[in-house]
Coordinates of C-alpha atoms in Angstrom, one line a residue:
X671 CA 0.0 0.0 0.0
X672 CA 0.8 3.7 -1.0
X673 CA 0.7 6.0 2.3
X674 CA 3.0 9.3 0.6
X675 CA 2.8 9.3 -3.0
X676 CA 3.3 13.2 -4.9
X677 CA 3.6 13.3 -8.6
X678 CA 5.0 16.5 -10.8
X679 CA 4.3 18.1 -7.2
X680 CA 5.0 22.3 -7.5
X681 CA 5.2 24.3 -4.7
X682 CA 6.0 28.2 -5.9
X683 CA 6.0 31.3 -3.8
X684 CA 6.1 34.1 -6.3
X685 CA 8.3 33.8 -8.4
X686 CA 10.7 31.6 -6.3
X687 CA 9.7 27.3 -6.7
X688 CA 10.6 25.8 -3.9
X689 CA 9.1 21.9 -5.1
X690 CA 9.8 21.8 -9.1
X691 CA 8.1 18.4 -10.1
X692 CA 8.6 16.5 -6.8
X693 CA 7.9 12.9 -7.7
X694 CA 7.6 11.0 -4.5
X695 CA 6.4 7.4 -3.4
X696 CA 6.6 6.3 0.2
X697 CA 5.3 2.5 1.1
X698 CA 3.5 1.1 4.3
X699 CA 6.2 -0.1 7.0
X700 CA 8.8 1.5 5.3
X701 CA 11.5 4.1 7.5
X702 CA 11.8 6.9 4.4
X703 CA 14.4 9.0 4.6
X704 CA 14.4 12.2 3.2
X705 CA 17.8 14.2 2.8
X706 CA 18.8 17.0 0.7
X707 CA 21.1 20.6 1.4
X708 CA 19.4 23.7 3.2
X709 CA 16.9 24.9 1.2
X710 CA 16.3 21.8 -1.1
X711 CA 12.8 21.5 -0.4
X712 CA 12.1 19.3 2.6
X713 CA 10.1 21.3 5.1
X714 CA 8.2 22.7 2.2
X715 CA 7.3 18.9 1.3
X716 CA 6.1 18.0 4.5
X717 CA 4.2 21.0 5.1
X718 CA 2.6 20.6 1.9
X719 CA 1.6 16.4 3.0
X720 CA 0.3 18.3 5.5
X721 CA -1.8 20.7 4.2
X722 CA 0.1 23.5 5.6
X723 CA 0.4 24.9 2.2
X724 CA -1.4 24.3 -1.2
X725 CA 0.5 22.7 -4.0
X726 CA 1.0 25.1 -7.0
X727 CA 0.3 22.3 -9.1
X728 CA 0.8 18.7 -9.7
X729 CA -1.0 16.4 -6.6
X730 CA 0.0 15.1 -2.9
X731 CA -1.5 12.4 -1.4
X732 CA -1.2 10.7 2.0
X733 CA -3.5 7.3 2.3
X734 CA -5.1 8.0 -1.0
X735 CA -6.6 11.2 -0.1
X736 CA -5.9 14.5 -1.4
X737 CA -3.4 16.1 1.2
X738 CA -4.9 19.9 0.9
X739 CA -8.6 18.7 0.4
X740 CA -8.7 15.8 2.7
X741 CA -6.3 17.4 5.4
X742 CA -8.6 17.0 8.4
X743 CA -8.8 13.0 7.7
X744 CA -5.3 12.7 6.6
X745 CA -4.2 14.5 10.5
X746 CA -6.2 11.5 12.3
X747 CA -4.0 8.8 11.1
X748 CA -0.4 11.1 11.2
X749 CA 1.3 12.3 14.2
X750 CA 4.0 14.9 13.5
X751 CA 6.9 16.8 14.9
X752 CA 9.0 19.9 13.7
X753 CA 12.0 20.7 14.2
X754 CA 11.3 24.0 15.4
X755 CA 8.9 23.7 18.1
X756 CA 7.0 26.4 19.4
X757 CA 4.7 26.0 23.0
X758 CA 3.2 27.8 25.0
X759 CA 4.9 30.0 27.5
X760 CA 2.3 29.7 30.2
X761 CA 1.3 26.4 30.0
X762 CA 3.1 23.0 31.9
X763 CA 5.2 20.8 28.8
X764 CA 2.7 18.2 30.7
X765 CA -0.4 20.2 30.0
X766 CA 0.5 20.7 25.9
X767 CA 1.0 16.9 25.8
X768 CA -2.1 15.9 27.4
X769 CA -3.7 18.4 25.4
X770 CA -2.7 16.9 21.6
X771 CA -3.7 13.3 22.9
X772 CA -6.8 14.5 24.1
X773 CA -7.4 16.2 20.7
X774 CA -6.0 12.7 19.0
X775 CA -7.5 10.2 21.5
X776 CA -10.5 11.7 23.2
X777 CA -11.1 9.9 26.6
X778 CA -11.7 6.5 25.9
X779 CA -9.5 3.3 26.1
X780 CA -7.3 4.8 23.5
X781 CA -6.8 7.6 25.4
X782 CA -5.7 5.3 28.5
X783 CA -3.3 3.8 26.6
X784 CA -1.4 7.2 25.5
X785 CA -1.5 8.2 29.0
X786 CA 0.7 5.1 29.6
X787 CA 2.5 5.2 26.9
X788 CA 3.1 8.6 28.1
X789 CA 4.6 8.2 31.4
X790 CA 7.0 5.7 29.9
X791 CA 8.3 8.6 27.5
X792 CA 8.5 10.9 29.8
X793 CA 11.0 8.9 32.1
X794 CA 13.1 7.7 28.9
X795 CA 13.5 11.2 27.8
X796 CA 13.8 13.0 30.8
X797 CA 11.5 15.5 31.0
X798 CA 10.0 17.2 33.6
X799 CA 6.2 17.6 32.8
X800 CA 5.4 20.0 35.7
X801 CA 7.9 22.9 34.3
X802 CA 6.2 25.8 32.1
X803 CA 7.4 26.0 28.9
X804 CA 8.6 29.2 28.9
X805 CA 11.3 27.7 30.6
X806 CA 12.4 25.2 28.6
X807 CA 15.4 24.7 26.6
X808 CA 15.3 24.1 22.5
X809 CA 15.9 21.0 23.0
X810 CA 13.2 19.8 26.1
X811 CA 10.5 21.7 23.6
X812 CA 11.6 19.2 21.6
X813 CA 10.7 16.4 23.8
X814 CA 7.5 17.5 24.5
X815 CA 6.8 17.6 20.8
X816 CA 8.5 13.8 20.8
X817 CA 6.7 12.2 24.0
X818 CA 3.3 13.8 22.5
X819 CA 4.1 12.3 18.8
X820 CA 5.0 9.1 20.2
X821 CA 2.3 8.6 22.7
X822 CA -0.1 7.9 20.3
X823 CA -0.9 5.1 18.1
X824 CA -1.1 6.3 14.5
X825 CA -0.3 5.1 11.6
X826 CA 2.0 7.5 9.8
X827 CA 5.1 9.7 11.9
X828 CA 6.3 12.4 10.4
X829 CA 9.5 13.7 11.6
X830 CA 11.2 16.9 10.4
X831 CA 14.5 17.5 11.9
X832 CA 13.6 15.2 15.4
X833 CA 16.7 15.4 17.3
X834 CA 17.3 19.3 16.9
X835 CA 18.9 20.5 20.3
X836 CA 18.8 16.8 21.6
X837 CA 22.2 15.6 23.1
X838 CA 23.8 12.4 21.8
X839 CA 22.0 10.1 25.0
X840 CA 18.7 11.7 23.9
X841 CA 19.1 10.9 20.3
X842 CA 19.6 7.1 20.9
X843 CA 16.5 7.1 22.9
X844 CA 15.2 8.6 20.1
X845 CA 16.8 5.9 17.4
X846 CA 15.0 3.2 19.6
X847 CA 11.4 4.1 19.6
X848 CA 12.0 4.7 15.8
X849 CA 13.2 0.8 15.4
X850 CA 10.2 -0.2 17.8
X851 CA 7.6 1.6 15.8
X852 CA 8.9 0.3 12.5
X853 CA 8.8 -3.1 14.2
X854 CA 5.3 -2.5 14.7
X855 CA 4.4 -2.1 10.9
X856 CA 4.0 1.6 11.0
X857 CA 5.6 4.0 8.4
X858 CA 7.7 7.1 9.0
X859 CA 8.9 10.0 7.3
X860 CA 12.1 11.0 8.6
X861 CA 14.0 14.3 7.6
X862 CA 17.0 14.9 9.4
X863 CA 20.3 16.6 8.8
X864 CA 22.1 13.5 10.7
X865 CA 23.4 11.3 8.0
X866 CA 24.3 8.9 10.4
X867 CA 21.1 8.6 11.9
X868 CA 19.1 8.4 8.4
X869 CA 21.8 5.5 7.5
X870 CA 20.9 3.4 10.9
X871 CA 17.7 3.6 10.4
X872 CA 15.9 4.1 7.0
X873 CA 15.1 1.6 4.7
X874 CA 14.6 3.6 1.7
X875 CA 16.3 7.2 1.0
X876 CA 15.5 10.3 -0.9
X877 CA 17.5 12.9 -1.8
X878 CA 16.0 16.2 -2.9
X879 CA 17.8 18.8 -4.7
X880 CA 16.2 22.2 -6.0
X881 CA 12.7 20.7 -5.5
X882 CA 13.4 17.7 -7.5
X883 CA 13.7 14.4 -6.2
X884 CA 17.5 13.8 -8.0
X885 CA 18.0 10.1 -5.9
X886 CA 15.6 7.3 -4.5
X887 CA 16.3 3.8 -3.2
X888 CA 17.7 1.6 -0.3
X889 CA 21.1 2.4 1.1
X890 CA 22.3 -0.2 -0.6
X891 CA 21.1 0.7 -4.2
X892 CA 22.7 4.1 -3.6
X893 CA 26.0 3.1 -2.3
X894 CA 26.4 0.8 -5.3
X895 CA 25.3 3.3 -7.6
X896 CA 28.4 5.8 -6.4
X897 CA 31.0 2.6 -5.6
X898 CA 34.1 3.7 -6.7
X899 CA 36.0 0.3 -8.2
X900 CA 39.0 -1.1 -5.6
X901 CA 37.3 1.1 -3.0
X902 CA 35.1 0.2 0.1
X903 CA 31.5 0.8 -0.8
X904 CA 30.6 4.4 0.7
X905 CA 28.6 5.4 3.6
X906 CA 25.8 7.5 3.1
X907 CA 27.5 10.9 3.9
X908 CA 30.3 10.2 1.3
X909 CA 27.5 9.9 -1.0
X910 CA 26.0 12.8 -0.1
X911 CA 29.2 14.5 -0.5
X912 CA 30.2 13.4 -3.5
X913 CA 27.1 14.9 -5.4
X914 CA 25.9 18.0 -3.1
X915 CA 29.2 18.8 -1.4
X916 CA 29.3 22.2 -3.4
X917 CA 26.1 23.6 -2.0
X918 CA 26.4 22.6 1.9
X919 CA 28.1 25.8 2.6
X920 CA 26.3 28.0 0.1
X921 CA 23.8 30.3 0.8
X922 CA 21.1 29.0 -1.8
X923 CA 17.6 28.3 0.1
X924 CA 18.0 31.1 2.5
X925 CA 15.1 32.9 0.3
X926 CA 13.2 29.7 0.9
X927 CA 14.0 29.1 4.5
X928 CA 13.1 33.6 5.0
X929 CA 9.8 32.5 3.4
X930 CA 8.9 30.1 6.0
X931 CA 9.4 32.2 9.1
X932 CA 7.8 35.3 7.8
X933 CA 4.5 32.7 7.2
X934 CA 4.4 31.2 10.2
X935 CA 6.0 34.2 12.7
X936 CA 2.1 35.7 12.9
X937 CA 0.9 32.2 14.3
X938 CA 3.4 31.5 16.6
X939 CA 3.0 32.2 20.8
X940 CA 3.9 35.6 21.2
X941 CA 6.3 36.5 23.8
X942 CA 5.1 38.5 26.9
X943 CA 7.3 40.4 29.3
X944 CA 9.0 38.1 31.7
X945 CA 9.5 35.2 29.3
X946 CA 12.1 34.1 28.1

């Protein structure tokens, strides 16, 4: 079964496309994922799956159903995390959580179940529930977003940029609910700068360049496909390298990456004397 598919997917703002015929196909129980320099595209694709924004042209769809039309549906079955979190200030990182299951689970048996699932979480990420999140670091807003993603049982994870401000302890905790979820069936998108962490645990890679998917397939597909002969088959940063190495340190996607802050800056908590 199909859960992400996007074909001759456009995503343009003014004159400046930031998706330019994204062709995409992501498969039940698979660990996708999705790689690419600053400014490629990424957040813009997920945001788009998500019905965040509306595609230019081409279509998205996530479980068969249009992702702008259908979004309502398509947010029952997904649980998602950004790797910018925002909270907020005067509420408890334990309040937001139980908010988004309540919104997810209502109060029934499923409900129970994310509350347990929940104290588990909390405990493996160490968190501290009863702090306001004005206090919080980057990366314990970060957690909060994880424990409230996690806690529920859905059938699609969305991750963009996960471990963001999470230390190297935190990240393996991390790694380990991902193996346990894909162990369970479900499928996840996972966008992360962390080559490393896409290469322990993805099945199946994309790599998006200037809006266009440019490389698709397991790790092993794509370390043949840039094998060098008499040399050990490379890892997936060298293959990163090796074809985007030119634009890591550019400053291409900044226009992109403006974009997206200016959009969502008049959503976002607004800070109030005092916080911080």
């Amino acid at each position: 079964m199909t859960v992400i598919e996007t074909h001759d997917l456009v995503k343009a703002f003014g004159k400046l496309k930031a998706l330019d015929g994204l062709d995409l196909n992501v498969e039940a129980g698979q660990v996708f994922g999705f790689i690419g320099p600053n400014g490629a595209g990424k957040t813009t694709t997920i945001r788009t799956l998500l019905g965040v924004y509306k595609a230019t042209s081409g279509t998205a769809t996530v479980f068969g159903q249009d992702a702008w039309k259908d979004a309502v549906s398509i947010h029952e079955q997904v649980a998602y995390v950004p790797g910018d979190v925002n909270l907020w200030p005067t509420m408890s990182g334990g309040e937001v959580i139980d908010f988004f299951l309540r919104l997810r689970d209502g109060s029934g048996a499923a409900y129970a179940a994310a509350q347990a699932r929940r104290e588990e979480l909390l405990k493996n990420f160490e968190l501290d529930p009863t702090k306001k999140c004005r206090s919080y670091s980057k990366g314990n807003r970060q957690k909060v977003a994880l424990v409230a993603a996690l806690a529920s049982d859905t059938d699609l994870y969305i991750f963009d940029e996960p471990t963001s401000g999470l230390d190297p302890l935190m990240e393996k905790v991390f790694q380990n609910y991902v193996a346990e979820i894909k162990a369970a069936g479900k499928t996840i998108f996972l966008s992360s700068h962390i080559l490393s962490e896409v290469e322990r645990l993805c099945d199946t890679v994309g790599i998006i360049r200037k809006g266009k998917l440019v490389e698709h397939g397991t790790l092993e597909e794509l370390r043949q496909r840039w094998e060098v002969k008499g040399e050990a088959l490379p890892s997936l940063e060298e293959v990163f390298m090796k074809q985007y190495g030119d634009e890591i340190h550019s400053d291409e996607g900044d226009e992109e990456n403006e974009l997206h802050k200016s959009i969502f800056a008049q959503y976002m908590p607004k800070k109030k004397a005092g916080d911080r």
